[in-house]
CSV table of C-alpha atoms and ligand atoms in Angstrom, one decimal:
chain,number,residue,atom,x,y,z
A,1466,UNK,CA,-87.3,-73.4,-49.0
A,1467,UNK,CA,-86.0,-70.0,-48.1
A,1468,UNK,CA,-84.1,-68.1,-50.6
A,1469,UNK,CA,-80.9,-67.7,-48.6
A,1470,UNK,CA,-80.5,-71.4,-48.3
A,1471,UNK,CA,-78.0,-72.7,-50.9
A,1472,UNK,CA,-78.7,-75.9,-52.6
A,1473,UNK,CA,-77.5,-79.1,-51.0
A,1474,UNK,CA,-74.7,-79.6,-53.5
A,1475,UNK,CA,-73.3,-76.2,-54.1
A,1476,UNK,CA,-70.0,-76.1,-56.0
A,1477,UNK,CA,-68.3,-74.7,-52.9
A,1478,UNK,CA,-69.1,-77.2,-50.2
A,1479,UNK,CA,-67.4,-75.2,-47.5
A,1480,UNK,CA,-69.3,-72.0,-48.4
A,1481,UNK,CA,-72.5,-74.0,-48.6
A,1482,UNK,CA,-72.0,-75.6,-45.3
A,1483,UNK,CA,-71.2,-72.3,-43.7
A,1484,UNK,CA,-74.3,-70.7,-45.2
A,1485,UNK,CA,-76.5,-73.6,-44.0
A,1486,UNK,CA,-75.2,-73.2,-40.5
A,1487,UNK,CA,-75.7,-69.4,-40.5
A,1488,UNK,CA,-79.2,-69.7,-42.0
A,1489,UNK,CA,-80.6,-72.3,-39.7
A,1490,UNK,CA,-81.5,-71.2,-36.2
A,1491,UNK,CA,-81.3,-74.8,-34.9
A,1492,UNK,CA,-77.6,-74.6,-35.5
A,1493,UNK,CA,-77.4,-72.9,-32.1
A,1494,UNK,CA,-78.7,-76.0,-30.4
A,1495,UNK,CA,-76.0,-78.3,-31.7
A,1496,UNK,CA,-74.9,-80.1,-28.6
A,1497,UNK,CA,-71.6,-81.7,-27.9
A,1498,UNK,CA,-71.1,-85.0,-26.2
A,1499,UNK,CA,-69.2,-84.5,-22.9
A,1500,UNK,CA,-65.7,-85.8,-23.2
A,1501,UNK,CA,-64.5,-86.9,-19.8
A,1502,UNK,CA,-60.7,-86.6,-19.9
A,1503,UNK,CA,-58.0,-87.1,-17.4
A,1504,UNK,CA,-55.1,-86.3,-19.6
A,1505,UNK,CA,-54.6,-85.9,-23.3
A,1506,UNK,CA,-54.9,-89.6,-24.1
A,1507,UNK,CA,-56.8,-91.0,-21.1
A,1508,UNK,CA,-60.6,-91.3,-21.2
A,1509,UNK,CA,-62.6,-92.5,-18.3
A,1510,UNK,CA,-65.2,-95.1,-19.0
A,1511,UNK,CA,-68.0,-93.1,-20.5
A,1512,UNK,CA,-71.3,-94.3,-19.2
A,1513,UNK,CA,-72.0,-97.8,-18.1
A,1514,UNK,CA,-69.7,-99.0,-15.3
A,1515,UNK,CA,-65.9,-99.0,-15.1
A,1516,UNK,CA,-65.7,-102.4,-16.8
A,1517,UNK,CA,-68.1,-101.8,-19.6
A,1518,UNK,CA,-66.3,-101.7,-23.0
A,1519,UNK,CA,-66.6,-98.4,-24.8
A,1520,UNK,CA,-66.0,-96.6,-28.1
A,1521,UNK,CA,-64.0,-93.5,-28.5
A,1522,UNK,CA,-64.9,-91.4,-31.5
A,1523,UNK,CA,-62.2,-88.9,-32.6
A,1524,UNK,CA,-63.8,-85.8,-33.9
A,1525,UNK,CA,-60.5,-84.4,-35.2
A,1526,UNK,CA,-60.0,-87.6,-37.2
A,1527,UNK,CA,-63.5,-87.4,-38.7
A,1528,UNK,CA,-62.8,-83.8,-39.7
A,1529,UNK,CA,-59.4,-84.7,-41.2
A,1530,UNK,CA,-60.9,-87.6,-43.1
A,1531,UNK,CA,-63.6,-85.4,-44.5
A,1532,UNK,CA,-60.9,-83.0,-45.8
A,1533,UNK,CA,-58.9,-85.9,-47.2
A,1534,UNK,CA,-61.9,-87.4,-48.9
A,1535,UNK,CA,-62.7,-84.0,-50.4
A,1536,UNK,CA,-59.2,-83.8,-51.7
A,1537,UNK,CA,-59.6,-87.3,-53.3
A,1538,UNK,CA,-62.8,-86.0,-54.7
A,1539,UNK,CA,-61.0,-83.0,-56.3
A,1540,UNK,CA,-62.8,-80.5,-54.1
A,1541,UNK,CA,-66.3,-81.7,-54.9
A,1542,UNK,CA,-68.9,-81.5,-52.2
A,1543,UNK,CA,-69.0,-84.5,-49.9
A,1544,UNK,CA,-72.3,-86.2,-49.0
A,1545,UNK,CA,-71.3,-88.0,-45.9
A,1546,UNK,CA,-73.0,-91.4,-45.5
A,1547,UNK,CA,-73.8,-92.0,-41.8
A,1548,UNK,CA,-76.2,-94.9,-42.3
A,1549,UNK,CA,-76.4,-97.9,-39.9
A,1550,UNK,CA,-75.8,-95.9,-36.7
A,1551,UNK,CA,-73.0,-93.9,-38.2
A,1552,UNK,CA,-71.2,-97.1,-39.4
A,1553,UNK,CA,-71.4,-98.4,-35.9
A,1554,UNK,CA,-69.9,-95.4,-34.2
A,1555,UNK,CA,-73.1,-93.7,-33.1
A,1556,UNK,CA,-75.3,-91.8,-35.5
A,1557,UNK,CA,-75.6,-88.6,-33.4
A,1558,UNK,CA,-71.9,-88.8,-32.4
A,1559,UNK,CA,-70.6,-88.8,-36.0
A,1560,UNK,CA,-73.5,-86.8,-37.5
A,1561,UNK,CA,-72.9,-83.7,-35.3
A,1562,UNK,CA,-69.2,-83.6,-36.1
A,1563,UNK,CA,-69.5,-84.2,-39.9
A,1564,UNK,CA,-72.5,-81.8,-40.2
A,1565,UNK,CA,-70.1,-79.1,-39.2
A,1566,UNK,CA,-67.1,-80.2,-41.3
A,1567,UNK,CA,-66.6,-77.5,-44.0
A,1568,UNK,CA,-66.2,-80.0,-46.8
A,1569,UNK,CA,-69.5,-81.8,-46.0
A,1570,UNK,CA,-72.5,-80.6,-48.0
A,1571,UNK,CA,-74.9,-83.0,-46.3
A,1572,UNK,CA,-75.5,-86.3,-44.5
A,1573,UNK,CA,-77.1,-89.4,-46.0
A,1574,UNK,CA,-79.0,-92.0,-44.2
A,1575,UNK,CA,-81.2,-95.0,-45.2
A,1576,UNK,CA,-83.9,-95.0,-42.6
A,1577,UNK,CA,-86.6,-92.5,-41.7
A,1578,UNK,CA,-85.7,-92.8,-38.0
A,1579,UNK,CA,-82.1,-91.9,-38.6
A,1580,UNK,CA,-83.1,-88.7,-40.4
A,1581,UNK,CA,-85.3,-87.6,-37.5
A,1582,UNK,CA,-82.6,-88.6,-35.0
A,1583,UNK,CA,-80.1,-86.4,-36.7
A,1584,UNK,CA,-82.5,-83.4,-36.7
A,1585,UNK,CA,-83.3,-84.1,-33.1
A,1586,UNK,CA,-79.6,-84.1,-32.3
A,1587,UNK,CA,-79.3,-80.6,-33.7
A,1588,UNK,CA,-77.9,-81.4,-37.2
A,1589,UNK,CA,-78.8,-78.3,-39.1
A,1590,UNK,CA,-77.4,-79.1,-42.6
A,1591,UNK,CA,-79.0,-81.0,-45.4
A,1592,UNK,CA,-79.9,-84.6,-44.9
A,1593,UNK,CA,-80.7,-87.1,-47.7
A,1594,UNK,CA,-82.9,-90.1,-47.0
A,1595,UNK,CA,-81.9,-92.8,-49.4
A,1596,UNK,CA,-84.8,-95.2,-48.9
A,1597,UNK,CA,-88.6,-95.7,-49.3
A,1598,UNK,CA,-91.0,-93.8,-47.1
A,1599,UNK,CA,-94.8,-93.7,-46.9
A,1600,UNK,CA,-96.6,-90.5,-47.9
A,1601,UNK,CA,-97.0,-89.5,-44.2
A,1602,UNK,CA,-93.4,-90.3,-43.4
A,1603,UNK,CA,-92.2,-88.4,-46.5
A,1604,UNK,CA,-94.3,-85.3,-45.5
A,1605,UNK,CA,-92.7,-85.3,-42.0
A,1606,UNK,CA,-89.2,-85.7,-43.5
A,1607,UNK,CA,-89.7,-82.9,-46.0
A,1608,UNK,CA,-91.2,-80.7,-43.3
A,1609,UNK,CA,-87.8,-81.0,-41.6
A,1610,UNK,CA,-85.9,-80.3,-44.8
A,1611,UNK,CA,-84.8,-83.9,-45.3
A,1612,UNK,CA,-84.3,-84.5,-49.0
A,1613,UNK,CA,-86.3,-87.5,-50.4
A,1614,UNK,CA,-84.8,-90.0,-52.8
A,1615,UNK,CA,-87.9,-91.1,-54.9
A,1616,UNK,CA,-87.5,-94.2,-56.9
A,1617,UNK,CA,-90.8,-96.0,-57.3
A,1618,UNK,CA,-93.7,-95.7,-59.7
A,1619,UNK,CA,-95.9,-94.1,-57.0
A,1620,UNK,CA,-93.4,-91.3,-56.5
A,1621,UNK,CA,-95.1,-88.7,-58.8
A,1622,UNK,CA,-98.4,-89.0,-56.9
A,1623,UNK,CA,-96.7,-89.1,-53.5
A,1624,UNK,CA,-94.6,-86.0,-54.2
A,1625,UNK,CA,-97.7,-84.2,-55.3
A,1626,UNK,CA,-99.4,-85.1,-52.0
A,1627,UNK,CA,-96.4,-84.1,-49.9
A,1628,UNK,CA,-96.0,-80.8,-51.8
A,1629,UNK,CA,-99.7,-80.0,-51.3
A,1630,UNK,CA,-99.5,-80.8,-47.7
A,1631,UNK,CA,-96.5,-78.6,-47.1
A,1632,UNK,CA,-97.5,-75.8,-49.6
A,1633,UNK,CA,-94.1,-75.9,-51.3
A,1634,UNK,CA,-92.1,-78.1,-53.7
A,1635,UNK,CA,-90.3,-81.0,-52.2
A,1636,UNK,CA,-86.5,-81.2,-52.5
A,1637,UNK,CA,-85.5,-84.5,-54.0
A,1638,UNK,CA,-82.5,-86.5,-55.3
A,1639,UNK,CA,-83.8,-88.9,-57.9
A,1640,UNK,CA,-82.5,-92.4,-57.2
A,1641,UNK,CA,-81.8,-94.3,-60.4
A,1642,UNK,CA,-80.9,-97.9,-60.9
A,1643,UNK,CA,-78.2,-98.0,-63.5
A,1644,UNK,CA,-77.5,-101.7,-62.9
A,1645,UNK,CA,-77.1,-102.3,-59.2
A,1646,UNK,CA,-80.5,-103.9,-59.1
A,1647,UNK,CA,-81.1,-102.9,-55.5
A,1648,UNK,CA,-82.9,-99.6,-55.2
A,1649,UNK,CA,-83.6,-96.9,-57.7
A,1650,UNK,CA,-85.9,-96.4,-60.7
A,1651,UNK,CA,-84.4,-98.6,-63.5
A,1652,UNK,CA,-82.9,-96.1,-65.9
A,1653,UNK,CA,-84.6,-97.6,-68.9
A,1654,UNK,CA,-88.0,-96.9,-67.4
A,1655,UNK,CA,-87.1,-93.5,-66.0
A,1656,UNK,CA,-88.0,-91.1,-68.8
A,1657,UNK,CA,-91.8,-91.1,-68.5
A,1658,UNK,CA,-91.3,-91.3,-64.7
A,1659,UNK,CA,-89.2,-88.1,-64.8
A,1660,UNK,CA,-91.9,-86.3,-66.9
A,1661,UNK,CA,-94.5,-87.4,-64.3
A,1662,UNK,CA,-92.5,-86.2,-61.4
A,1663,UNK,CA,-91.7,-82.8,-62.9
A,1664,UNK,CA,-95.2,-82.2,-64.5
A,1665,UNK,CA,-96.9,-80.4,-61.6
A,1666,UNK,CA,-93.8,-78.6,-60.3
A,1667,UNK,CA,-94.2,-80.5,-57.0
A,1668,UNK,CA,-90.6,-81.5,-56.8
A,1669,UNK,CA,-87.4,-79.6,-57.0
A,1670,UNK,CA,-84.6,-81.9,-58.3
A,1671,UNK,CA,-81.5,-81.0,-56.4
A,1672,UNK,CA,-79.6,-84.1,-57.4
A,1673,UNK,CA,-79.7,-87.5,-59.1
A,1674,UNK,CA,-77.7,-90.5,-58.1
A,1675,UNK,CA,-77.1,-94.2,-58.4
A,1676,UNK,CA,-75.0,-96.8,-56.7
A,1677,UNK,CA,-72.1,-98.5,-58.5
A,1678,UNK,CA,-71.5,-102.2,-58.3
A,1679,UNK,CA,-67.8,-101.6,-57.9
A,1680,UNK,CA,-66.8,-103.7,-60.9
A,1681,UNK,CA,-64.0,-102.3,-63.2
A,1682,UNK,CA,-66.0,-102.5,-66.4
A,1683,UNK,CA,-69.5,-102.4,-65.3
A,1684,UNK,CA,-69.0,-99.1,-63.3
A,1685,UNK,CA,-68.2,-97.5,-66.6
A,1686,UNK,CA,-71.3,-98.8,-68.2
A,1687,UNK,CA,-73.4,-97.5,-65.2
A,1688,UNK,CA,-71.9,-94.1,-65.6
A,1689,UNK,CA,-72.6,-94.0,-69.3
A,1690,UNK,CA,-76.2,-94.9,-68.5
A,1691,UNK,CA,-76.5,-92.2,-65.9
A,1692,UNK,CA,-75.0,-89.6,-68.3
A,1693,UNK,CA,-77.2,-90.7,-71.1
A,1694,UNK,CA,-80.2,-90.2,-69.0
A,1695,UNK,CA,-79.0,-86.8,-67.8
A,1696,UNK,CA,-78.4,-85.7,-71.4
A,1697,UNK,CA,-81.9,-86.8,-72.3
A,1698,UNK,CA,-83.3,-84.9,-69.4
A,1699,UNK,CA,-81.4,-81.8,-70.2
A,1700,UNK,CA,-82.6,-81.9,-73.8
A,1701,UNK,CA,-86.1,-82.0,-72.5
A,1702,UNK,CA,-85.4,-79.0,-70.3
A,1703,UNK,CA,-85.5,-81.1,-67.1
A,1704,UNK,CA,-82.1,-80.8,-65.5
A,1705,UNK,CA,-81.3,-83.4,-62.9
A,1706,UNK,CA,-79.3,-81.3,-60.4
A,1707,UNK,CA,-76.0,-82.6,-59.2
A,1708,UNK,CA,-75.1,-86.1,-60.3
A,1709,UNK,CA,-73.4,-88.3,-57.7
A,1710,UNK,CA,-72.4,-92.0,-57.6
A,1711,UNK,CA,-68.9,-92.3,-56.1
A,1712,UNK,CA,-68.6,-94.1,-52.7
A,1713,UNK,CA,-65.3,-94.8,-51.0
A,1714,UNK,CA,-64.3,-97.4,-53.6
A,1715,UNK,CA,-64.7,-95.0,-56.5
A,1716,UNK,CA,-62.8,-92.3,-54.7
A,1717,UNK,CA,-59.8,-94.6,-54.4
A,1718,UNK,CA,-59.9,-96.7,-57.5
A,1719,UNK,CA,-61.9,-94.9,-60.2
A,1720,UNK,CA,-61.1,-92.2,-62.7
A,1721,UNK,CA,-62.0,-88.6,-62.1
A,1722,UNK,CA,-65.0,-88.8,-64.4
A,1723,UNK,CA,-66.7,-91.2,-61.9
A,1724,UNK,CA,-66.7,-88.4,-59.3
A,1725,UNK,CA,-69.3,-86.4,-61.3
A,1726,UNK,CA,-70.6,-83.4,-59.3
A,1727,UNK,CA,-70.4,-84.7,-55.8
A,1728,UNK,CA,-69.0,-87.7,-53.9
A,1729,UNK,CA,-70.9,-89.9,-51.5
A,1730,UNK,CA,-68.5,-91.9,-49.2
A,1731,UNK,CA,-69.0,-93.6,-45.9
A,1732,UNK,CA,-66.2,-95.9,-45.0
A,1733,UNK,CA,-63.3,-93.6,-45.7
A,1734,UNK,CA,-64.7,-90.9,-43.3
A,1735,UNK,CA,-64.3,-93.4,-40.5
A,1736,UNK,CA,-60.6,-93.9,-41.3
A,1737,UNK,CA,-60.7,-97.3,-43.0
A,1738,UNK,CA,-59.2,-98.1,-46.3
A,1739,UNK,CA,-61.3,-99.9,-49.0
A,1740,UNK,CA,-60.4,-103.2,-50.7
A,1741,UNK,CA,-59.6,-106.6,-49.3
A,1742,UNK,CA,-56.1,-107.0,-50.4
A,1743,UNK,CA,-54.8,-103.4,-49.8
A,1744,UNK,CA,-54.7,-102.4,-53.4
A,1745,UNK,CA,-52.5,-99.4,-53.0
A,1746,UNK,CA,-55.2,-97.5,-51.1
A,1747,UNK,CA,-52.9,-96.4,-48.3
A,1748,UNK,CA,-50.6,-94.6,-50.7
A,1749,UNK,CA,-53.4,-92.6,-52.1
A,1750,UNK,CA,-54.7,-91.0,-49.0
A,1751,UNK,CA,-53.8,-90.5,-45.3
A,1752,UNK,CA,-56.9,-91.4,-43.3
A,1753,UNK,CA,-56.9,-91.3,-39.6
A,1754,UNK,CA,-58.7,-94.0,-37.6
A,1755,UNK,CA,-61.8,-92.2,-36.2
A,1756,UNK,CA,-62.6,-94.5,-33.4
A,1757,UNK,CA,-61.2,-96.9,-30.8
A,1758,UNK,CA,-62.8,-100.0,-29.3
A,1759,UNK,CA,-61.6,-100.1,-25.7
A,1760,UNK,CA,-62.1,-102.0,-22.5
A,1761,UNK,CA,-60.4,-102.4,-19.2
A,1762,UNK,CA,-58.6,-105.5,-18.0
A,1763,UNK,CA,-60.7,-107.5,-15.6
A,1764,UNK,CA,-58.4,-110.4,-14.8
A,1765,UNK,CA,-54.7,-111.1,-14.8
A,1766,UNK,CA,-53.6,-114.7,-14.2
A,1767,UNK,CA,-50.6,-116.9,-14.7
A,1768,UNK,CA,-51.0,-120.1,-16.7
A,1769,UNK,CA,-48.9,-123.2,-15.8
A,1770,UNK,CA,-47.6,-125.3,-18.6
A,1771,UNK,CA,-50.5,-127.4,-19.9
A,1772,UNK,CA,-53.2,-124.9,-18.8
A,1773,UNK,CA,-55.5,-123.7,-21.6
A,1774,UNK,CA,-58.0,-121.0,-22.2
A,1775,UNK,CA,-61.5,-120.5,-23.6
A,1776,UNK,CA,-64.0,-122.6,-25.6
A,1777,UNK,CA,-62.4,-125.5,-27.5
A,1778,UNK,CA,-59.2,-125.2,-25.5
A,1779,UNK,CA,-57.3,-124.5,-28.7
A,1780,UNK,CA,-54.6,-122.6,-26.8
A,1781,UNK,CA,-52.5,-124.5,-24.3
A,1782,UNK,CA,-49.5,-122.9,-22.6
A,1783,UNK,CA,-46.2,-124.6,-23.2
A,1784,UNK,CA,-44.4,-122.6,-20.6
A,1785,UNK,CA,-45.6,-120.4,-17.7
A,1786,UNK,CA,-47.2,-117.3,-19.0
A,1787,UNK,CA,-49.4,-114.4,-17.9
A,1788,UNK,CA,-52.7,-113.8,-19.5
A,1789,UNK,CA,-55.3,-111.0,-19.2
A,1790,UNK,CA,-59.0,-111.1,-19.8
A,1791,UNK,CA,-60.8,-108.2,-21.4
A,1792,UNK,CA,-64.6,-107.9,-21.0
A,1793,UNK,CA,-65.3,-107.4,-24.7
A,1794,UNK,CA,-66.1,-110.0,-27.3
A,1795,UNK,CA,-67.9,-110.8,-30.5
A,1796,UNK,CA,-71.2,-109.6,-29.2
A,1797,UNK,CA,-69.6,-106.1,-28.9
A,1798,UNK,CA,-68.4,-106.4,-32.5
A,1799,UNK,CA,-64.8,-107.6,-32.0
A,1800,UNK,CA,-64.5,-110.3,-34.6
A,1801,UNK,CA,-64.8,-113.9,-33.5
A,1802,UNK,CA,-62.0,-114.9,-35.8
A,1803,UNK,CA,-59.5,-112.4,-34.5
A,1804,UNK,CA,-57.5,-115.2,-32.9
A,1805,UNK,CA,-55.2,-115.7,-35.9
A,1806,UNK,CA,-52.6,-113.0,-35.3
A,1807,UNK,CA,-54.8,-110.2,-34.0
A,1808,UNK,CA,-53.2,-108.1,-31.2
A,1809,UNK,CA,-54.5,-105.8,-28.5
A,1810,UNK,CA,-52.7,-102.7,-27.3
A,1811,UNK,CA,-52.3,-102.2,-23.5
A,1812,UNK,CA,-50.1,-99.5,-22.1
A,1813,UNK,CA,-48.3,-99.0,-25.4
A,1814,UNK,CA,-47.4,-102.7,-25.8
A,1815,UNK,CA,-49.2,-105.1,-28.1
A,1816,UNK,CA,-50.2,-108.6,-27.0
A,1817,UNK,CA,-51.6,-111.5,-29.1
A,1818,UNK,CA,-55.2,-112.6,-28.8
A,1819,UNK,CA,-55.3,-116.3,-27.7
A,1820,UNK,CA,-58.0,-118.9,-27.5
A,1821,UNK,CA,-61.5,-118.4,-28.9
A,1822,UNK,CA,-63.0,-114.9,-28.7
A,1823,UNK,CA,-66.3,-115.5,-26.9
A,1824,UNK,CA,-69.4,-113.3,-26.8
A,1825,UNK,CA,-68.2,-111.0,-24.1
A,1826,UNK,CA,-64.6,-111.9,-23.5
A,1827,UNK,CA,-61.2,-111.8,-25.2
A,1828,UNK,CA,-58.0,-113.2,-23.7
A,1829,UNK,CA,-54.5,-112.0,-24.5
A,1830,UNK,CA,-51.1,-113.5,-23.7
A,1831,UNK,CA,-48.8,-111.2,-21.7
A,1832,UNK,CA,-45.7,-113.4,-21.8
A,1833,UNK,CA,-43.4,-114.8,-19.1
A,1834,UNK,CA,-41.7,-112.8,-16.4
A,1835,UNK,CA,-41.9,-112.5,-12.7
A,1836,UNK,CA,-44.5,-109.8,-12.7
A,1837,UNK,CA,-47.3,-109.3,-15.2
A,1838,UNK,CA,-46.8,-106.2,-17.4
A,1839,UNK,CA,-50.5,-105.1,-17.0
A,1840,UNK,CA,-52.9,-104.8,-14.1
A,1841,UNK,CA,-56.6,-105.1,-13.6
A,1842,UNK,CA,-58.2,-101.8,-14.6
A,1843,UNK,CA,-55.6,-101.0,-17.3
A,1844,UNK,CA,-57.3,-99.7,-20.5
A,1845,UNK,CA,-56.8,-101.8,-23.6
A,1846,UNK,CA,-57.4,-100.9,-27.3
A,1847,UNK,CA,-58.7,-103.7,-29.5
A,1848,UNK,CA,-59.3,-101.6,-32.6
A,1849,UNK,CA,-57.9,-98.0,-32.9
A,1850,UNK,CA,-55.2,-95.6,-34.0
A,1851,UNK,CA,-52.1,-97.8,-34.0
A,1852,UNK,CA,-50.8,-100.0,-36.9
A,1853,UNK,CA,-51.2,-103.2,-34.9
A,1854,UNK,CA,-54.9,-102.6,-34.0
A,1855,UNK,CA,-55.9,-100.6,-37.1
A,1856,UNK,CA,-59.3,-101.6,-38.4
A,1857,UNK,CA,-57.7,-102.8,-41.7
A,1858,UNK,CA,-55.2,-104.9,-39.8
A,1859,UNK,CA,-57.8,-106.5,-37.5
A,1860,UNK,CA,-59.9,-107.2,-40.5
A,1861,UNK,CA,-57.0,-109.0,-42.3
A,1862,UNK,CA,-56.3,-111.1,-39.3
A,1863,UNK,CA,-60.0,-112.0,-38.9
A,1864,UNK,CA,-60.4,-112.6,-42.6
A,1865,UNK,CA,-63.3,-110.2,-42.5
A,1866,UNK,CA,-64.3,-107.1,-44.4
A,1867,UNK,CA,-63.7,-103.7,-42.7
A,1868,UNK,CA,-67.4,-103.0,-43.2
A,1869,UNK,CA,-68.4,-106.2,-41.3
A,1870,UNK,CA,-66.4,-105.2,-38.3
A,1871,UNK,CA,-67.2,-101.5,-38.3
A,1872,UNK,CA,-70.9,-101.9,-38.9
A,1873,UNK,CA,-71.3,-104.6,-36.3
A,1874,UNK,CA,-69.8,-102.8,-33.4
A,1875,UNK,CA,-72.3,-103.1,-30.6
A,1876,UNK,CA,-75.0,-100.5,-31.0
A,1877,UNK,CA,-75.3,-100.1,-27.3
A,1878,UNK,CA,-71.7,-99.6,-26.5
A,1879,UNK,CA,-71.3,-96.4,-24.6
A,1880,UNK,CA,-69.3,-93.9,-26.4
A,1881,UNK,CA,-67.4,-90.6,-26.0
A,1882,UNK,CA,-66.4,-88.0,-28.6
A,1883,UNK,CA,-62.9,-86.7,-28.2
A,1884,UNK,CA,-61.7,-83.4,-29.6
A,1885,UNK,CA,-65.1,-81.9,-30.3
B,3311,LIG,C1,-73.4,-97.2,-48.1
B,3311,LIG,C2,-73.6,-96.3,-49.2
B,3311,LIG,C3,-72.6,-95.4,-49.7
B,3311,LIG,C4,-71.3,-95.3,-49.0
B,3311,LIG,O1,-70.5,-96.4,-49.3
B,3311,LIG,P1,-69.0,-96.6,-48.7
B,3311,LIG,O2,-68.5,-97.8,-49.4
B,3311,LIG,O3,-69.1,-96.8,-47.3
B,3311,LIG,O4,-68.2,-95.4,-49.0
B,3311,LIG,C5,-72.9,-94.6,-50.7
B,3311,LIG,N1,-74.1,-94.7,-51.4
B,3311,LIG,C6,-75.1,-95.6,-51.0
B,3311,LIG,C7,-76.4,-95.6,-51.8
B,3311,LIG,C8,-74.9,-96.4,-49.9
B,3311,LIG,O5,-75.8,-97.3,-49.6
């Protein structure tokens, strides 16, 4: 750990991020994904063939959301969660952009592979690995300055091994279980564990964190447990670094004290609002949808009265109508249940989804008229930056959670980053 590197969660996130960038030579190798653009709003199909559906990731929106999240967090440093392939948008795509956002103090992932992929992609700032890793994996992560999140009984021994291997203390964020019951050292067993971890000076505790269950009363209890432990540690002369617990839910719906020393959101960064019934979230922050799921029309046809579409034939035309088929379906992450009111945007107009969404196809109704209003090859937006196709809107129509839709976007969808 070089002296000129600030700690992960410096009080001034922007200054810290700038210092990291300046201090790390690999910053120069940060690449940008080529954005193929014809006009301000038109993007050619990136990769795949013309009719392969694709994702557009809006770097400007990601940056704006990072700033908005930091504002909600009262200026605290933001640990940007990019797990699960960057919430479905592409780990490297979003990681590179958020790594350079001034409010972002570091990125957090849950797999070893993701941490390495971010480094391989040129991410220079701090990365936190919030999962279990073997000793060998931990050594390789720590070698690349990835912060470990120890939580099990073997951690003291493992950290000693890693520190010996590297010849320097290992940077860690202690992962505590304050009641989530998922990962973390149960806080009631953590005192002796903390002593063991700190005994040989093998670990440098940069932060300590827990996950909240997002229950009104129990979140408060969890925070009390975390604080109680931090007070105990301090009294023993073992400071825990920066405390963090707040994900998107807490940023929107919890009191300031929940925000502790840093915030750790995922969802909001991508422009989606938390909560099933929109519990006032939209009034609290202006998030910008950071992605669009798009595809080109592959077929335009006219239905005669009595003609139907798709599996189950639950849509039958009463009068003549034009329909368009889009080569994107639930295998690409568009929700199967989007039929009840979901709409698709084509050429600035919205059209209702009809029939069953199949694995690779979605059909929309274009209406009557002598000529169809859209043509084969026109680009459609199924989820994106328009009220009718906003992720929260689509999730409501599909009776799904925004997480389910976002995180199940096809991992192999070709993507393009705009505005980088
Ligand atoms: C996913 C995750 C987050 C981010 O949660 P959001 O609800 O997406 O903001 C934060 N902390 C941990 C440990 C997580 O697993």
